[in-house]
């Protein structure tokens, strides 16, 4: 049956040659840029799937150094109620089964659904190898010749296969260029996805320099030039035929070039695995993960299949859609029962509206795309696991605490070996909790405990926590006989990065001596500054009308110095009295009560006269030439203000007049309080906010004394006034 909906190619046909003009690719410079980023939307994208051939059997063949043409099967004696149900066959009784059969043995008609006895009848010279097991009381898995007869005291271990899987993955990563060009996802113990897009992009630029230039008119939507190659040598084991509407006479486009380069890369990876580790594997190269996985199983063993973009429909037409990733199980059964077919070609004729109506909008849209080869999942460099479990069903049941503890030691070692693969030794990932499940008769008890974050995880720590949890189960009630015991860890989180040990903060030897010498130099400089130089002064903002009003800071600023952290400093200094007389005639408590006196004392410090400076040492030269105040030496001419009878420098006349103008405006807007003095305030009084004003901008809050004077005890909690001159 043909599809009522046209099949959409990820690689459209090239533009026809017309008018003698230069033929161009259907792909653009934007697509080329997306290829370098491994974008899932890029039509030039290339994904590979590598699948180890009969992996468990190959592991035993390599370990035993068995000839490649020797039939071999991996057997296991297993209880149907064990923790790994679903990994291999189960029955109501203890049974003997096959979990892996190599390809020479499959020629005799064997499969994993037959028993060991049946396999021996089909192939008398078949080598039967039992998997490694944990023996009760042992601290390490091993290969036991009598394991098949000791099911009550042995537990299956897949650690040998995990170790080999780790070696193969490391070999793949060493063969490929370093990240970010490398993108590898471990899909399972014996299969890996590779996103080759970024690596292919770099190779394309090397082989075809014309692709490295900017696009015409700087427009990324401009088409790429046509590939100079008119024929490709695919050098592959299986090249899927093109779709019915396609022919090999069509010149290749850049997606075909990218596929060919991807095939070369995968062939090199497979050769490295074969040469270094003696394992064979099959591979599929396609535009996405779904088709690549189907391609790796298309021709086995030790072959690779290329599914070009123009061959997707032809390739999928031979499949049952239940074989497609994520379309098996319940969803596949639902689709089969709903539409009465399991063939991709027949399901292609179902309109998308009907798929949405029968399966739901999301599922219907997904099925519509997936059977047309449209899949956009990303190759994840790391697939995060959520939990790890190790368990054992006991036939017969165990009856003592000592027996259970021996199995807990095995569980802890089993889980730790898998944690090593997750990077627990490098602190990349670690679990947060441990769970113990205990079954006695028909009753299941569970206990949980946190794994200390401050300790490194090892077998001893896991065993210690598990033993504590078992003790809690026993204390709670009847625990024997025990039919099943399991231990699991979960709550995985990424470990901290960039931490340093305490040793990195400590120095010794020559470095420490140099630091001590530097410290002494700094101390000497500080002493010289304290004895002979004035302290740092706060920078005063001298612009704007706000300078004429006292403003309280709510707190010390980022660059506040020792002086001036509480008050804004006025720029006008009355000439009616000397600074020395002012300080000598003013008691300390009066200074605390009157902000205007604090301002004068501050200006004394500004001129370089400090509380511990003797009065006799204050010379006219100090007052006439204060340090670091060169801008005030330019003019000493004064004038008399007729409004406030104050003598001021001529240079400050304009600012002083502005102050009076602002004061007059304030008096108009805010009537004078009853009982206030009619005497015109002096600039210093106005600046400090004295009782002559009913309310001053920034006036201090708190209980008031008669006349509007702020009580010295009204300082806000946690603050204190700065007192100078003591």
Short mmCIF file of N, CA, C and O in Angstrom, two decimals, residues 237-298:
data_model
loop_
_atom_site.label_atom_id
_atom_site.label_comp_id
_atom_site.label_asym_id
_atom_site.label_seq_id
_atom_site.Cartn_x
_atom_site.Cartn_y
_atom_site.Cartn_z
N UNK A 237 29.99 -2.46 4.19
CA UNK A 237 29.47 -3.81 4.08
C UNK A 237 28.05 -3.83 3.54
O UNK A 237 27.66 -4.76 2.84
N UNK A 238 27.26 -2.82 3.89
CA UNK A 238 25.86 -2.78 3.45
C UNK A 238 25.47 -1.34 3.20
O UNK A 238 25.54 -0.50 4.10
N UNK A 239 25.05 -1.07 1.98
CA UNK A 239 24.56 0.24 1.60
C UNK A 239 23.10 0.07 1.19
O UNK A 239 22.79 -0.57 0.19
N UNK A 240 22.22 0.61 1.98
CA UNK A 240 20.79 0.43 1.74
C UNK A 240 20.40 1.07 0.41
O UNK A 240 20.85 2.18 0.08
N UNK A 241 19.58 0.35 -0.34
CA UNK A 241 19.13 0.86 -1.64
C UNK A 241 18.33 2.15 -1.47
O UNK A 241 17.67 2.37 -0.44
N UNK A 242 18.37 2.97 -2.51
CA UNK A 242 17.64 4.24 -2.50
C UNK A 242 16.14 3.99 -2.63
O UNK A 242 15.69 2.91 -3.03
N UNK A 243 15.38 5.02 -2.29
CA UNK A 243 13.94 4.94 -2.42
C UNK A 243 13.54 4.78 -3.88
O UNK A 243 14.34 5.00 -4.80
N UNK A 244 12.29 4.44 -4.09
CA UNK A 244 11.82 4.14 -5.44
C UNK A 244 11.98 5.32 -6.39
O UNK A 244 12.22 5.14 -7.58
N UNK A 245 11.84 6.52 -5.90
CA UNK A 245 11.91 7.70 -6.74
C UNK A 245 13.34 8.21 -6.93
O UNK A 245 13.55 9.21 -7.60
N UNK A 246 14.31 7.52 -6.35
CA UNK A 246 15.70 7.97 -6.42
C UNK A 246 16.50 7.00 -7.29
O UNK A 246 16.17 5.82 -7.42
N UNK A 247 17.58 7.51 -7.87
CA UNK A 247 18.48 6.68 -8.67
C UNK A 247 19.92 6.99 -8.29
O UNK A 247 20.24 8.09 -7.82
N UNK A 248 20.78 6.02 -8.51
CA UNK A 248 22.20 6.20 -8.23
C UNK A 248 22.86 7.13 -9.24
O UNK A 248 23.99 7.56 -9.04
N UNK A 249 22.15 7.43 -10.33
CA UNK A 249 22.72 8.34 -11.32
C UNK A 249 22.75 9.79 -10.84
O UNK A 249 23.50 10.61 -11.38
N UNK A 250 21.94 10.10 -9.85
CA UNK A 250 21.94 11.46 -9.32
C UNK A 250 23.28 11.74 -8.64
O UNK A 250 23.81 10.91 -7.90
N UNK A 251 23.81 12.92 -8.90
CA UNK A 251 25.07 13.29 -8.27
C UNK A 251 24.88 13.42 -6.76
O UNK A 251 23.84 13.86 -6.29
N UNK A 252 25.88 13.05 -6.00
CA UNK A 252 25.76 13.14 -4.53
C UNK A 252 25.73 14.60 -4.07
O UNK A 252 26.30 15.48 -4.70
N UNK A 253 25.04 14.81 -2.97
CA UNK A 253 25.01 16.13 -2.35
C UNK A 253 25.82 16.06 -1.05
O UNK A 253 26.40 15.02 -0.72
N UNK A 254 25.85 17.18 -0.30
CA UNK A 254 26.72 17.23 0.87
C UNK A 254 26.29 16.26 1.96
O UNK A 254 27.12 15.85 2.79
N UNK A 255 25.01 15.88 2.02
CA UNK A 255 24.62 14.89 3.03
C UNK A 255 25.22 13.53 2.71
O UNK A 255 25.58 12.76 3.61
N UNK A 256 25.36 13.20 1.42
CA UNK A 256 26.02 11.95 1.05
C UNK A 256 27.51 12.00 1.40
O UNK A 256 28.08 11.00 1.87
N UNK A 257 28.14 13.15 1.15
CA UNK A 257 29.56 13.30 1.51
C UNK A 257 29.74 13.12 3.02
O UNK A 257 30.67 12.45 3.48
N UNK A 258 28.83 13.73 3.80
CA UNK A 258 28.93 13.62 5.26
C UNK A 258 28.75 12.17 5.70
O UNK A 258 29.46 11.70 6.61
N UNK A 259 27.84 11.44 5.09
CA UNK A 259 27.64 10.03 5.43
C UNK A 259 28.88 9.20 5.13
O UNK A 259 29.27 8.32 5.90
N UNK A 260 29.50 9.48 4.00
CA UNK A 260 30.70 8.73 3.64
C UNK A 260 31.82 8.99 4.65
O UNK A 260 32.51 8.05 5.07
N UNK A 261 32.00 10.24 5.05
CA UNK A 261 33.04 10.56 6.05
C UNK A 261 32.70 9.88 7.38
O UNK A 261 33.58 9.34 8.06
N UNK A 262 31.42 9.90 7.76
CA UNK A 262 31.02 9.22 8.99
C UNK A 262 31.32 7.73 8.94
O UNK A 262 31.74 7.14 9.94
N UNK A 263 31.11 7.12 7.78
CA UNK A 263 31.41 5.70 7.63
C UNK A 263 32.90 5.42 7.81
O UNK A 263 33.29 4.43 8.42
N UNK A 264 33.74 6.31 7.29
CA UNK A 264 35.19 6.16 7.47
C UNK A 264 35.56 6.23 8.95
O UNK A 264 36.39 5.44 9.44
N UNK A 265 34.97 7.17 9.67
CA UNK A 265 35.28 7.32 11.10
C UNK A 265 34.88 6.07 11.87
O UNK A 265 35.65 5.55 12.69
N UNK A 266 33.68 5.56 11.62
CA UNK A 266 33.19 4.39 12.35
C UNK A 266 34.03 3.16 12.02
O UNK A 266 34.32 2.34 12.90
N UNK A 267 34.45 3.04 10.77
CA UNK A 267 35.29 1.90 10.42
C UNK A 267 36.61 1.95 11.20
O UNK A 267 37.12 0.91 11.64
N UNK A 268 37.14 3.14 11.38
CA UNK A 268 38.37 3.28 12.17
C UNK A 268 38.16 2.94 13.63
O UNK A 268 39.03 2.32 14.27
N UNK A 269 37.01 3.31 14.17
CA UNK A 269 36.71 2.98 15.57
C UNK A 269 36.59 1.48 15.76
O UNK A 269 37.14 0.90 16.71
N UNK A 270 35.88 0.82 14.87
CA UNK A 270 35.70 -0.63 14.97
C UNK A 270 37.03 -1.35 14.81
O UNK A 270 37.29 -2.35 15.50
N UNK A 271 37.88 -0.85 13.95
CA UNK A 271 39.20 -1.47 13.77
C UNK A 271 40.04 -1.33 15.03
O UNK A 271 40.78 -2.26 15.41
N UNK A 272 39.95 -0.19 15.71
CA UNK A 272 40.71 0.01 16.95
C UNK A 272 40.24 -0.94 18.04
O UNK A 272 41.06 -1.50 18.80
N UNK A 273 38.94 -1.14 18.15
CA UNK A 273 38.41 -2.08 19.15
C UNK A 273 38.88 -3.50 18.86
O UNK A 273 39.27 -4.25 19.76
N UNK A 274 38.85 -3.84 17.59
CA UNK A 274 39.26 -5.19 17.18
C UNK A 274 40.75 -5.41 17.45
O UNK A 274 41.16 -6.45 17.97
N UNK A 275 41.56 -4.45 17.11
CA UNK A 275 43.01 -4.60 17.23
C UNK A 275 43.47 -4.57 18.68
O UNK A 275 44.32 -5.37 19.09
N UNK A 276 42.89 -3.69 19.48
CA UNK A 276 43.38 -3.50 20.85
C UNK A 276 42.73 -4.44 21.86
O UNK A 276 43.38 -4.86 22.82
N UNK A 277 41.45 -4.77 21.65
CA UNK A 277 40.72 -5.52 22.67
C UNK A 277 40.16 -6.85 22.17
O UNK A 277 39.56 -7.60 22.95
N UNK A 278 40.29 -7.14 20.87
CA UNK A 278 39.88 -8.42 20.28
C UNK A 278 38.37 -8.60 20.20
O UNK A 278 37.88 -9.74 20.08
N UNK A 279 37.62 -7.52 20.23
CA UNK A 279 36.16 -7.62 20.13
C UNK A 279 35.69 -7.16 18.76
O UNK A 279 36.26 -6.24 18.17
N UNK A 280 34.63 -7.81 18.28
CA UNK A 280 34.00 -7.38 17.04
C UNK A 280 32.68 -6.66 17.37
O UNK A 280 32.04 -6.95 18.38
N UNK A 281 32.30 -5.75 16.49
CA UNK A 281 31.05 -5.02 16.70
C UNK A 281 30.47 -4.64 15.35
O UNK A 281 31.17 -4.55 14.35
N UNK A 282 29.18 -4.41 15.35
CA UNK A 282 28.47 -3.96 14.16
C UNK A 282 28.06 -2.51 14.35
O UNK A 282 27.98 -2.02 15.48
N UNK A 283 27.79 -1.82 13.23
CA UNK A 283 27.48 -0.39 13.32
C UNK A 283 26.45 0.00 12.29
O UNK A 283 26.32 -0.62 11.23
N UNK A 284 25.71 1.05 12.63
CA UNK A 284 24.77 1.67 11.70
C UNK A 284 25.05 3.16 11.63
O UNK A 284 25.29 3.79 12.66
N UNK A 285 25.04 3.71 10.42
CA UNK A 285 25.29 5.15 10.22
C UNK A 285 24.07 5.73 9.52
O UNK A 285 23.66 5.23 8.45
N UNK A 286 23.50 6.76 10.12
CA UNK A 286 22.28 7.35 9.57
C UNK A 286 22.15 8.79 10.05
O UNK A 286 23.06 9.34 10.68
N UNK A 287 20.97 9.36 9.77
CA UNK A 287 20.72 10.77 10.10
C UNK A 287 20.33 10.96 11.56
O UNK A 287 20.51 12.03 12.11
N UNK A 288 19.78 9.92 12.22
CA UNK A 288 19.36 10.06 13.61
C UNK A 288 19.58 8.75 14.36
O UNK A 288 19.98 7.74 13.78
N UNK A 289 19.30 8.78 15.65
CA UNK A 289 19.58 7.64 16.52
C UNK A 289 18.69 6.45 16.21
O UNK A 289 19.15 5.30 16.23
N UNK A 290 17.44 6.69 15.91
CA UNK A 290 16.51 5.60 15.67
C UNK A 290 16.92 4.76 14.46
O UNK A 290 17.00 3.53 14.53
N UNK A 291 17.21 5.42 13.35
CA UNK A 291 17.58 4.69 12.13
C UNK A 291 18.98 4.08 12.28
O UNK A 291 19.24 2.98 11.78
N UNK A 292 19.88 4.77 12.98
CA UNK A 292 21.22 4.21 13.18
C UNK A 292 21.17 2.92 13.98
O UNK A 292 21.90 1.96 13.69
N UNK A 293 20.29 2.86 15.00
CA UNK A 293 20.18 1.64 15.80
C UNK A 293 19.61 0.49 14.97
O UNK A 293 20.07 -0.65 15.07
N UNK A 294 18.60 0.77 14.14
CA UNK A 294 18.09 -0.26 13.25
C UNK A 294 19.16 -0.70 12.25
O UNK A 294 19.24 -1.89 11.89
N UNK A 295 19.98 0.24 11.81
CA UNK A 295 21.03 -0.09 10.85
C UNK A 295 22.10 -1.00 11.43
O UNK A 295 22.62 -1.89 10.73
N UNK A 296 22.45 -0.83 12.72
CA UNK A 296 23.50 -1.68 13.32
C UNK A 296 23.05 -3.13 13.42
O UNK A 296 23.89 -4.05 13.44
N UNK A 297 21.74 -3.36 13.51
CA UNK A 297 21.23 -4.74 13.58
C UNK A 297 20.89 -5.30 12.21
O UNK A 297 20.51 -6.47 12.11
N UNK A 298 21.05 -4.50 11.15
CA UNK A 298 20.65 -4.94 9.82
C UNK A 298 21.58 -6.03 9.28
O UNK A 298 21.10 -7.01 8.69
#
